[in-house]
Short mmCIF file of C-alpha atoms and ligand atoms in Angstrom, two decimals:
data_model
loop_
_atom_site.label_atom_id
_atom_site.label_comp_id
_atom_site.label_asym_id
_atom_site.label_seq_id
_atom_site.Cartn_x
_atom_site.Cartn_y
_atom_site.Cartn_z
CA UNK I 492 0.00 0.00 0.00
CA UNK I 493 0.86 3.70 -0.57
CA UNK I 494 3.82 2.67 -3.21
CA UNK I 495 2.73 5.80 -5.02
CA UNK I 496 0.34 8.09 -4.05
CA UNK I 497 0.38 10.84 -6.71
CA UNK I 498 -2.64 9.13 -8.68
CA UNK I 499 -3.22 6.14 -11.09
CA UNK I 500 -4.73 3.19 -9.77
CA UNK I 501 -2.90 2.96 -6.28
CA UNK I 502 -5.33 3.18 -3.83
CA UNK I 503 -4.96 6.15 -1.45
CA UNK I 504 -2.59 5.37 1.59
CA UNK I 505 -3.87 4.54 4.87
CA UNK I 506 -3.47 7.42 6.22
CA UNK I 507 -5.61 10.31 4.05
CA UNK I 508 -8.28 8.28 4.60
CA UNK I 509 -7.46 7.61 8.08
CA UNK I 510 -9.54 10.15 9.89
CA UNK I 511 -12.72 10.20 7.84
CA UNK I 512 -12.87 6.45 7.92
CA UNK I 513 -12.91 6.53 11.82
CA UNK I 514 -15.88 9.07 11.49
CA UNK I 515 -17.96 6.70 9.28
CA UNK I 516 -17.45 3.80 11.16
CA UNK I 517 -18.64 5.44 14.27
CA UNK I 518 -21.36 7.09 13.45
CA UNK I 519 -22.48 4.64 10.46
CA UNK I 520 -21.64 1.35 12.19
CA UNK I 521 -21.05 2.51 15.92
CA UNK I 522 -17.41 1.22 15.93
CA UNK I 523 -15.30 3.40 17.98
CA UNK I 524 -11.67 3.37 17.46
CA UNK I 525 -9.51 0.63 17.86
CA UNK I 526 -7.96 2.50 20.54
CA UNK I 527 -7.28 6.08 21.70
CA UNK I 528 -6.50 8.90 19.39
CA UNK I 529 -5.36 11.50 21.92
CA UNK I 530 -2.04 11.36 22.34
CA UNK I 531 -2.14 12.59 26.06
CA UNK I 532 -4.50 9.31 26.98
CA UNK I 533 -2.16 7.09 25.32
CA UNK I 534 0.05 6.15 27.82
CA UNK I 535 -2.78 5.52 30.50
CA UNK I 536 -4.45 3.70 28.51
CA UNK I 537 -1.29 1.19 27.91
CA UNK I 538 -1.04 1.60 31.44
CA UNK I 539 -4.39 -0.24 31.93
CA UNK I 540 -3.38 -2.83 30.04
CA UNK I 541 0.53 -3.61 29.78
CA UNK I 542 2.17 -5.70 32.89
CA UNK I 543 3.36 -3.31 35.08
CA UNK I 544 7.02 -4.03 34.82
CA UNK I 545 6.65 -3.87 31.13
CA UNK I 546 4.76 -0.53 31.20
CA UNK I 547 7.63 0.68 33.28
CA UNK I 548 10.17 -0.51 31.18
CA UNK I 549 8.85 1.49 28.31
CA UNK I 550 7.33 4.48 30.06
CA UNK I 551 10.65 4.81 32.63
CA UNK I 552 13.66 7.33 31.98
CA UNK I 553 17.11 7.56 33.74
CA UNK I 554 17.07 9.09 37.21
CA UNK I 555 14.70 11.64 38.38
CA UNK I 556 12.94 11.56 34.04
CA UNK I 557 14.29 15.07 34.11
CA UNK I 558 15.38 14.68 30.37
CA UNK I 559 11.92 13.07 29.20
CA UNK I 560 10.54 16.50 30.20
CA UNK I 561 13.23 18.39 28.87
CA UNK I 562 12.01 16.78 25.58
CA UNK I 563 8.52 17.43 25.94
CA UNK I 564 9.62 20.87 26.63
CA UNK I 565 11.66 21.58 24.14
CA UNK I 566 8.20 21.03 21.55
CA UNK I 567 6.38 23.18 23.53
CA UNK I 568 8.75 26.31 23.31
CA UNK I 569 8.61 25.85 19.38
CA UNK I 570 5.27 27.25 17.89
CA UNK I 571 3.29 26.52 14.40
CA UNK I 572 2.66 29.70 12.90
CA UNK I 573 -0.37 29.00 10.35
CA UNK I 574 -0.35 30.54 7.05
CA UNK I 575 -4.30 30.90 5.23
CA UNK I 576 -5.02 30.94 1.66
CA UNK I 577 -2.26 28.63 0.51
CA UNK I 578 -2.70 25.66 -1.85
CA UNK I 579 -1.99 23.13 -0.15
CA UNK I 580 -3.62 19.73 -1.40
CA UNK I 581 -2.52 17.26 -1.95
CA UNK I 582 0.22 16.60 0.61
CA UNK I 583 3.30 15.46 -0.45
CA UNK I 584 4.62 13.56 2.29
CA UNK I 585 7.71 11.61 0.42
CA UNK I 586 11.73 11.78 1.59
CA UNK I 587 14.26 11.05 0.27
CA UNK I 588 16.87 8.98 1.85
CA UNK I 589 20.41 7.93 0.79
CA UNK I 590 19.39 8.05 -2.68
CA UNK I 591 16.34 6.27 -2.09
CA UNK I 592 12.18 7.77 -1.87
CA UNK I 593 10.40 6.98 1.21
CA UNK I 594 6.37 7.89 1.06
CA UNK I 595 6.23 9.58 4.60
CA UNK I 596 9.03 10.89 6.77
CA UNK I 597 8.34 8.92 10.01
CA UNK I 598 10.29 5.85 10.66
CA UNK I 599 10.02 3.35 13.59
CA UNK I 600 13.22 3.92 15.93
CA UNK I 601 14.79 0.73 17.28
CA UNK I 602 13.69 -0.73 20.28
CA UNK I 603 14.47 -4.05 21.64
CA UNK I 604 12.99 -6.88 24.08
CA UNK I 605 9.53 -6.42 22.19
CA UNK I 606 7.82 -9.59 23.04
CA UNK I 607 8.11 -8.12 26.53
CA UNK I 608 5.79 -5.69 25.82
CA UNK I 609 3.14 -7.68 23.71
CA UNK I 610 3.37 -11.16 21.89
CA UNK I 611 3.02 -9.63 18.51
CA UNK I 612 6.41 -8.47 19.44
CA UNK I 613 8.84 -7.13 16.01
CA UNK I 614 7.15 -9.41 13.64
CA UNK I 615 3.73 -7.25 14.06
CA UNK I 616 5.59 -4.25 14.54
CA UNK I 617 7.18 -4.95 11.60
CA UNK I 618 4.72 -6.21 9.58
CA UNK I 619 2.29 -3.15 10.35
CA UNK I 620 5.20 -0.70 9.06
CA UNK I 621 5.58 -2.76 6.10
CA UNK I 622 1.51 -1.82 5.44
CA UNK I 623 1.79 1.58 5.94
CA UNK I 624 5.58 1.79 3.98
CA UNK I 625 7.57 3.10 7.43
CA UNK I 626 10.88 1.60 7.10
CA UNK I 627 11.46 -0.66 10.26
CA UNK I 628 14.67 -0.64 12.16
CA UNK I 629 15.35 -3.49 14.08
CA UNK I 630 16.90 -3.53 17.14
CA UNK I 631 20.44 -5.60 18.05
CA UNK I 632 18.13 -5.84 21.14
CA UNK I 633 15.52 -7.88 19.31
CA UNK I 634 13.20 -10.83 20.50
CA UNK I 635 12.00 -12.27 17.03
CA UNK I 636 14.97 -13.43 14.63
CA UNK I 637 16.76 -10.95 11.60
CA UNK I 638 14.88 -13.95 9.43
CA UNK I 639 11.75 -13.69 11.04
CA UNK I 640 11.54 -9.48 11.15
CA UNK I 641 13.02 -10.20 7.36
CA UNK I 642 10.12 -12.79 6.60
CA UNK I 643 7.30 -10.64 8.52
CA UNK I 644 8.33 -7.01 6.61
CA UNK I 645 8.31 -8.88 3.26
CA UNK I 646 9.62 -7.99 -0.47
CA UNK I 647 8.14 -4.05 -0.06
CA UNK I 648 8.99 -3.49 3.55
CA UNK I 649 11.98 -1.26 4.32
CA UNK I 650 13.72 -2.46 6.92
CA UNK I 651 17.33 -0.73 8.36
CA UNK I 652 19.49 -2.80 11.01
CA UNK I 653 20.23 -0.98 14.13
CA UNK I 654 23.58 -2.22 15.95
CA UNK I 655 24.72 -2.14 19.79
CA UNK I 656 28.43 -2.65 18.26
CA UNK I 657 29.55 -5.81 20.19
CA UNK I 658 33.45 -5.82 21.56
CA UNK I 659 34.43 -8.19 19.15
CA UNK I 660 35.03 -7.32 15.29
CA UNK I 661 34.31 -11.24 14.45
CA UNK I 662 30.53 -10.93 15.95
CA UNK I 663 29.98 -7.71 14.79
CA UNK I 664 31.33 -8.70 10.88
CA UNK I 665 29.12 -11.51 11.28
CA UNK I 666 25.96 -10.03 12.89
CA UNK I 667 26.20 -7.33 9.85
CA UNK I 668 26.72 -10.31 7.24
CA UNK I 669 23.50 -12.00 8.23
CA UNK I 670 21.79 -8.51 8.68
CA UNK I 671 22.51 -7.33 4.92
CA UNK I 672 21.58 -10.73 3.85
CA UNK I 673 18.22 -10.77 4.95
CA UNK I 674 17.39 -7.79 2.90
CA UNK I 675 18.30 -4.62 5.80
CA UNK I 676 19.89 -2.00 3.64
CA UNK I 677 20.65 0.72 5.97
CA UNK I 678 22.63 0.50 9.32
CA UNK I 679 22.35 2.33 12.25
CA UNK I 680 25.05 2.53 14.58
CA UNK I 681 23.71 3.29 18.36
CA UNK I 682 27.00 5.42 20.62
CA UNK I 683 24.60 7.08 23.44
CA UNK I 684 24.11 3.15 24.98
CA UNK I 685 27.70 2.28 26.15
CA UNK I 686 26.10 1.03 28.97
CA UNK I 687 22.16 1.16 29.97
CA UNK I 688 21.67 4.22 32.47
CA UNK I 689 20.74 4.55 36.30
CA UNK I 690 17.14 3.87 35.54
CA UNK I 691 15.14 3.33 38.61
CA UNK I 692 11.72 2.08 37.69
CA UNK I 693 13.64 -0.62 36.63
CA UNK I 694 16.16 -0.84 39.61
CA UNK I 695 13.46 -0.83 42.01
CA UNK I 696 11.71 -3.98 40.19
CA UNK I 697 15.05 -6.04 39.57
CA UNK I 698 13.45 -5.89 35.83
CA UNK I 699 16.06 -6.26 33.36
CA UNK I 700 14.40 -8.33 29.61
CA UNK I 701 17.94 -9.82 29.07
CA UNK I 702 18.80 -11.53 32.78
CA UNK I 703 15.35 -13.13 31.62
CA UNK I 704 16.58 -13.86 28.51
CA UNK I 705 14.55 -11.50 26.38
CA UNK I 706 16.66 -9.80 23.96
CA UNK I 707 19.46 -11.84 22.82
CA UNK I 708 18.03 -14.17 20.22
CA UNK I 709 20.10 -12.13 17.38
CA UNK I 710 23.38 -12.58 19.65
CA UNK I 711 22.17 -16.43 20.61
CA UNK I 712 21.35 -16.95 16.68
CA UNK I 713 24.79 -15.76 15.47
CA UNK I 714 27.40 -18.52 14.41
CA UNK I 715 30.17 -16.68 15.46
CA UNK I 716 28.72 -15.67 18.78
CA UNK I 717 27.90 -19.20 19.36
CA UNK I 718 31.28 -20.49 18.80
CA UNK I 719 33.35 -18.44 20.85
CA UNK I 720 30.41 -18.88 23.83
CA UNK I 721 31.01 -22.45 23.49
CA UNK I 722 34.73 -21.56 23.59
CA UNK I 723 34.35 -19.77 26.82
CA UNK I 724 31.91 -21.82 28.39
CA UNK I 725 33.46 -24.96 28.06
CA UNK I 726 31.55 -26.09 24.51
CA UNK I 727 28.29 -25.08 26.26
CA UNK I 728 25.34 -23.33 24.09
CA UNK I 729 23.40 -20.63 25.35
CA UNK I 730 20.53 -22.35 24.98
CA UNK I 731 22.17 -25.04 27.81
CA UNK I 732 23.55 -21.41 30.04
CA UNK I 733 21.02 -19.08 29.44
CA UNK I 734 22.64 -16.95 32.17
CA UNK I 735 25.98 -17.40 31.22
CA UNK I 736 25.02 -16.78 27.57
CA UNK I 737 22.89 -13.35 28.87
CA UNK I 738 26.53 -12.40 30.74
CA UNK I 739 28.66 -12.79 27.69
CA UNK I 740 26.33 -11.39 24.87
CA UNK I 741 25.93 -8.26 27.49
CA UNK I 742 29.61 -7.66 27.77
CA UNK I 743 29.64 -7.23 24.10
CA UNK I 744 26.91 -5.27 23.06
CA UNK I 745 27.45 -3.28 26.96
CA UNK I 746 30.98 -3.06 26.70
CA UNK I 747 31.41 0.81 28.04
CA UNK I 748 32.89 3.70 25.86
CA UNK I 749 35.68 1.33 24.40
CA UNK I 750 35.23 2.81 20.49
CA UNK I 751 36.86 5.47 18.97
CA UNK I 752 36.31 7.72 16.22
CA UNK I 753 38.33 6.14 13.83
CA UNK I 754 36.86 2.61 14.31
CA UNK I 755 33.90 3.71 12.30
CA UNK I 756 35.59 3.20 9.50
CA UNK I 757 35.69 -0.33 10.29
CA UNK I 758 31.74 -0.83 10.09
CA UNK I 759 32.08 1.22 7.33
CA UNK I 760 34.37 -1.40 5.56
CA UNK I 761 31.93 -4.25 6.73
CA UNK I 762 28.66 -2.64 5.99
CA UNK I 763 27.91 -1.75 1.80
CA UNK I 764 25.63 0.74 2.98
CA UNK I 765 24.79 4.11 4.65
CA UNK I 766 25.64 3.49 8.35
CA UNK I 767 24.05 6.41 10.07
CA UNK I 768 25.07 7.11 13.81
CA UNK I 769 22.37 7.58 16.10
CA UNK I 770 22.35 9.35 19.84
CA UNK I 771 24.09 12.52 18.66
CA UNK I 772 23.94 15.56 20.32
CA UNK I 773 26.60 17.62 21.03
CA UNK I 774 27.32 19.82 17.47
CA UNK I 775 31.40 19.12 17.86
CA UNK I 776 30.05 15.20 17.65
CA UNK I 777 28.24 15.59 14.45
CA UNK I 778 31.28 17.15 12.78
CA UNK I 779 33.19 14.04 14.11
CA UNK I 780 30.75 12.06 12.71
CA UNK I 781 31.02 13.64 9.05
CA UNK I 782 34.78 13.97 9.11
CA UNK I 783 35.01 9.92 10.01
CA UNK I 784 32.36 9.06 7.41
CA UNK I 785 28.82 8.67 8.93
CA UNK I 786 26.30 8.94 5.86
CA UNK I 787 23.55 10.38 8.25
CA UNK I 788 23.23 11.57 11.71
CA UNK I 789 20.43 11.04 14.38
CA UNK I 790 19.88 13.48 16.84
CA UNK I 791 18.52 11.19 19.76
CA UNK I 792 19.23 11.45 23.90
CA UNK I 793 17.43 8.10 23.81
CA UNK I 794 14.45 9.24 24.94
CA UNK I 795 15.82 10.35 28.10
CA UNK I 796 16.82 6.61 28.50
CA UNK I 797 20.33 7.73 29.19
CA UNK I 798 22.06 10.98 30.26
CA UNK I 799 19.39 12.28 33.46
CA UNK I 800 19.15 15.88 33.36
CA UNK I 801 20.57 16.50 30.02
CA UNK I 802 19.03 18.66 27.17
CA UNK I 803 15.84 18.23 25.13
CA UNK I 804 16.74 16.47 22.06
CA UNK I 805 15.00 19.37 20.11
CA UNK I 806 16.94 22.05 21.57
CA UNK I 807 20.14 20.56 20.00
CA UNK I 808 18.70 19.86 16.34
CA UNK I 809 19.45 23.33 14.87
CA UNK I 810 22.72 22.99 15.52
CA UNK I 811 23.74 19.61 14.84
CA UNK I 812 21.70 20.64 11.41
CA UNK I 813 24.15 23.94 11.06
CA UNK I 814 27.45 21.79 11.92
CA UNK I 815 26.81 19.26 8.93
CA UNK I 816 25.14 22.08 7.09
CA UNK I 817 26.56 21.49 2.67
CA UNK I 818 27.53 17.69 3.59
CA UNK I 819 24.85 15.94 2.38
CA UNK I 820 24.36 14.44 5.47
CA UNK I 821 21.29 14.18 6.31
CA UNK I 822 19.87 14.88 10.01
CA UNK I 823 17.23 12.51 11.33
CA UNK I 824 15.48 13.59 14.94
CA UNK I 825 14.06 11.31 17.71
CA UNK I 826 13.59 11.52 21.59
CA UNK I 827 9.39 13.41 22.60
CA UNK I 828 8.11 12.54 19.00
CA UNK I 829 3.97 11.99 20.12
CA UNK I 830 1.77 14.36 17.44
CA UNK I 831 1.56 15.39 13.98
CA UNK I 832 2.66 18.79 15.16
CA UNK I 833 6.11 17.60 16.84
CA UNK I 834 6.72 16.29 13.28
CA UNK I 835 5.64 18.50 12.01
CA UNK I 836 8.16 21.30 14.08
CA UNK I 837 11.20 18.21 13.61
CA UNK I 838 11.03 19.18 9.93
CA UNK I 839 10.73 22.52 10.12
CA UNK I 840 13.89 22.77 12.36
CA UNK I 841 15.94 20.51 9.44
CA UNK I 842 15.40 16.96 10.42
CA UNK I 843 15.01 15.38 7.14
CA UNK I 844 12.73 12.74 9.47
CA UNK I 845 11.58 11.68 12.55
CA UNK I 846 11.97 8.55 14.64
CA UNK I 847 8.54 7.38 16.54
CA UNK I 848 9.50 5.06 19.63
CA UNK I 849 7.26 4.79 22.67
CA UNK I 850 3.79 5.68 20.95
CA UNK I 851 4.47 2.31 18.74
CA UNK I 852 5.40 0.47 21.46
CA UNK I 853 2.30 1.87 23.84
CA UNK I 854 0.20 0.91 20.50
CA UNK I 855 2.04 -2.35 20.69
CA UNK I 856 1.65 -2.82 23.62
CA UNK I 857 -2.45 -2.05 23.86
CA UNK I 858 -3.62 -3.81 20.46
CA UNK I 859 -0.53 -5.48 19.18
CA UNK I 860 0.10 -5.24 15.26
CA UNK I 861 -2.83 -3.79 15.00
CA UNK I 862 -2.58 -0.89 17.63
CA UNK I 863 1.48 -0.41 15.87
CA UNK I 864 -1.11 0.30 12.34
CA UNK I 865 -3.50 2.35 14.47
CA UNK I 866 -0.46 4.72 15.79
CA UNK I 867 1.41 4.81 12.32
CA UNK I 868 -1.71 6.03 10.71
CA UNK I 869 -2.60 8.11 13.63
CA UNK I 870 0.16 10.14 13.75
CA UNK I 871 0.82 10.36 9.82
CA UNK I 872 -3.25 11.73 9.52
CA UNK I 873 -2.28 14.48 12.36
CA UNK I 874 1.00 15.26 10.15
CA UNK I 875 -0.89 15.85 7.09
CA UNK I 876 -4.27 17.76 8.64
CA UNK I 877 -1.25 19.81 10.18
CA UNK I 878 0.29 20.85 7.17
CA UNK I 879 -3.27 21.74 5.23
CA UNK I 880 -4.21 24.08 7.81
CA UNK I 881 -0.65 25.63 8.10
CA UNK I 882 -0.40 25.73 4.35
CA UNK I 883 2.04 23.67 3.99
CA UNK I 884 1.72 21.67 0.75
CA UNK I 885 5.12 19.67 0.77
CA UNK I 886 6.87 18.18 3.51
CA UNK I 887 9.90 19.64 1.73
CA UNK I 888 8.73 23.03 2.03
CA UNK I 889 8.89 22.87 5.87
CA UNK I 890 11.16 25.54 7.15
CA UNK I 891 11.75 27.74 9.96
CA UNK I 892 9.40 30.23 7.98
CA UNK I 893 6.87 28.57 9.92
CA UNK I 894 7.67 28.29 12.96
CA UNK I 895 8.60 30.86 16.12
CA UNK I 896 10.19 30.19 19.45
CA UNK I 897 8.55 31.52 22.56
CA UNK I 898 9.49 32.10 26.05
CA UNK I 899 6.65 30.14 27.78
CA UNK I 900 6.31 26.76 27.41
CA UNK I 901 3.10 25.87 28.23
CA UNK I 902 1.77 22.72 30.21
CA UNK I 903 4.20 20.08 30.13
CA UNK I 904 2.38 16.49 29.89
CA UNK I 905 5.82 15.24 31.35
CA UNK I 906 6.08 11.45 30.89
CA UNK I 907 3.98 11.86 28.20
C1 FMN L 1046 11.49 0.40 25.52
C2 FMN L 1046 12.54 1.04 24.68
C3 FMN L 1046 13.53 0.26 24.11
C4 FMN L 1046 14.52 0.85 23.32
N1 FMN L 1046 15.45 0.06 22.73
C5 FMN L 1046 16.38 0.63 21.92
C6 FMN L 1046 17.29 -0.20 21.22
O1 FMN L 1046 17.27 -1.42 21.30
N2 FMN L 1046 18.20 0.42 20.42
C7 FMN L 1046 18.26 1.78 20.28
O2 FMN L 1046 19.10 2.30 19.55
N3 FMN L 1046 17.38 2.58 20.93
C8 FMN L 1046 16.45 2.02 21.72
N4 FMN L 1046 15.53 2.82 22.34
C9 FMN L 1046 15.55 4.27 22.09
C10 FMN L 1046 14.64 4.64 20.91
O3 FMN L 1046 15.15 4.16 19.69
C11 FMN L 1046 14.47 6.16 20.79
O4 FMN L 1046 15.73 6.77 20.65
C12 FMN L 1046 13.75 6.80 21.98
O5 FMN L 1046 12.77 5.95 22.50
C13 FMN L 1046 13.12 8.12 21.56
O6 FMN L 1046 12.44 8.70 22.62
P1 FMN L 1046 10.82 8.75 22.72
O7 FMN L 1046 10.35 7.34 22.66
O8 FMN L 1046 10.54 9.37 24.04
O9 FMN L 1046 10.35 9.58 21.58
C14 FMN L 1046 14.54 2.25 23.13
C15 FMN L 1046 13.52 3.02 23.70
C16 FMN L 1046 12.53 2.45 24.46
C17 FMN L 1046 11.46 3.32 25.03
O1 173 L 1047 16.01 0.27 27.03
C1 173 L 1047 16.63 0.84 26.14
O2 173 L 1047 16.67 2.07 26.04
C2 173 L 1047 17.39 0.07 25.21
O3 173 L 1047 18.11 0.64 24.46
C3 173 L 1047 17.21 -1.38 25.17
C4 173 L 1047 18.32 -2.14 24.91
C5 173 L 1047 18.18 -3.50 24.90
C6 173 L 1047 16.95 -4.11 25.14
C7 173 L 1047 15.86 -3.35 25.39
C8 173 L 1047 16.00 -1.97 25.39
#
């Protein structure tokens, strides 16, 4: 669906008709939505319905959450300033990405331990970005196999590989092998996770996916992996140690800030594409970034996952946009992503597109696949009603013309 959406025969994507189809099924056939639509009752609502340590596990940020509002707070200091009387139908929604066309400028950020949060777990993720054409990019972190996400996003689904670069070049060449394989074409390279942060929600409930062994299928999986475990263990599998498995694959992927600069260049050597570096905020980092070869940047404080009390992702985009600025680098933007507007401001400040994280996995988490299709279309229908009444016609056009920052930010739905 929503290969091309300029005309012919396609059928119109998902989400242009998203809205008035939710009308006419509730008033014509009294079928409310499949779940919320209001982005501030989203997280209550998976609340109600998650287990609570997996709720927590999504919802919780390091320390006191101090950066999670900084991110909210950042969006609310930006403001749309609408423009009337301005063509603006039809939207064009389409990117362009390392040479190739995306139809909508929202992809689905990595996250791992997914069957955690709902059975469905990255197949139906997967397979519900595949419907609505949002590249998927699967986490190092996964619980369903680089087959099986392969397998569920199908011949049309754009998938990327996102890596937690293990210690050891021989896993990583082989984990990246396997990944561009199966069909992942771009790879994201995560530097903000050297090891996971003070996180307390977590701490308090002893909740951690891999000790349970959630999380390291794609390490467990690996032939490499497996035969230097069995080399360390004593020719034991992991599927014989689970724990001891869990130890080893975390002292790869966790290994602490041993990486430098110039070891990009090795992934670069293993990996035939773009390998785009995510967690960047400082400006002097994306310039490192460029100068060592990173084909694209994301601008992501891990959704406050990490660093407690740093600054809202937002904040920094400007000027990790100016730092790159004639590279042809392009700058993607996660960390507070939850309505069509935060897009829609993303853009405006020079992401060239967003990452959505814990909405999908609330909408996981709620309905499954189906709640993941429900979000997607959701927020994509917000984006696009956005741009028609700001007259904004093309997602290209998006530019600081419309926008203005303000002194007051307004209520923060912290934790939102
Ligand atoms: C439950 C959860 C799991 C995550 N797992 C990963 C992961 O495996 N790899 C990664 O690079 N980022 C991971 N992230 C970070 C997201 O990709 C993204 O940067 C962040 O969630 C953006 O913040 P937001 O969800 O508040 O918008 C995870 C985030 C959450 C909430
Ligand atoms: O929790 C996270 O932020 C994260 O990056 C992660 C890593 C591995 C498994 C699950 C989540």
């Amino acid at each position: 669906m929503g290969k091309d959406n300029d005309g012919g025969d396609a059928p119109p994507p998902l989400y242009t008709t998203y809205q008035a189809d939710l009308y006419n099924r509730g008033i014509l056939e009294r079928i409310p939505p499949p779940m919320t639509t209001d982005p501030n009752r989203l997280r209550a609502q998976a609340k109600r319905v998650m287990r609570p340590e997996a709720f927590d596990y999504v919802a919780g940020g390091a320390g006191e959450g101090a950066t999670m509002d900084a991110n909210r707070l950042a969006f609310r200091q930006w403001k749309i300033v609408p423009r009337v009387m301005k063509p603006a139908s039809p939207r064009n929604l389409k990117v362009e990405l390392f040479g190739e066309q995306y139809d909508t400028p929202i992809l689905c950020a990595p996250a791992g331990a997914q069957e955690v949060y709902h059975a469905d777990k990255e197949v139906g993720t997967a397979r519900a970005c595949a419907e609505l054409n949002v590249p998927f990019i699967m986490s190092t972190a996964s619980t369903s196999t680089i087959q099986e996400v392969a397998d569920a996003s199908g011949s049309g689904g754009p998938r990327w590989f996102q890596l937690y670069w293990p210690a050891d070049d021989e896993i990583t060449a082989s984990l990246l092998q396997t990944a561009w394989d199966a069909g992942f074409r771009v790879l994201v390279v995560t530097l903000d996770t050297a090891r996971m942060a003070w996180r307390p929600h977590d701490l308090d409930r002893t909740f951690l996916p891999f000790a349970l062994g959630q999380g390291n299928i794609v390490g467990y999986r690996d032939p490499v992996f497996r035969r230097k475990f069995a080399a360390w263990s004593d020719g034991d599998t992991p599927e014989e140690s689970p724990m001891l498995a869990a130890r080893y694959w975390l002292s790869e992927i966790f290994s602490g800030n041993n990486r430098s600069w110039e070891e990009l260049s090795l992934l670069k050597r293993l990996w035939p594409g773009p390998v785009v570096v995510k967690g960047i905020q400082h400006p002097e980092d994306a310039r490192l970034a460029a100068r060592h070869g990173a084909d694209g940047i994301i601008v992501s404080n891990h959704g406050g996952r990490q660093v407690d009390g740093a600054i809202g992702s937002l904040e920094m985009l400007p000027d990790v946009v100016a730092a790159v600025e004639g590279q042809n680098i392009p700058v993607l933007f996660d960390s507070g992503v939850r309505t069509g507007a935060d897009i829609f401001k993303a853009l405006s400040l020079g992401a060239r597109a967003v990452l959505v994280s814990r909405p999908i996995l609330y909408g996981l988490g709620i309905a499954g696949r189906d709640g993941v299709k429900h979000i997607l279309a959701s927020l994509l229908a917000d984006l696009d009603g956005t741009m028609l009444l700001a007259g904004v016609q093309n997602v290209k056009d998006l530019g600081t013309g419309n926008l203005k920052k303000v002194a007051y930010g307004g209520d923060i739905k912290a934790n939102l």
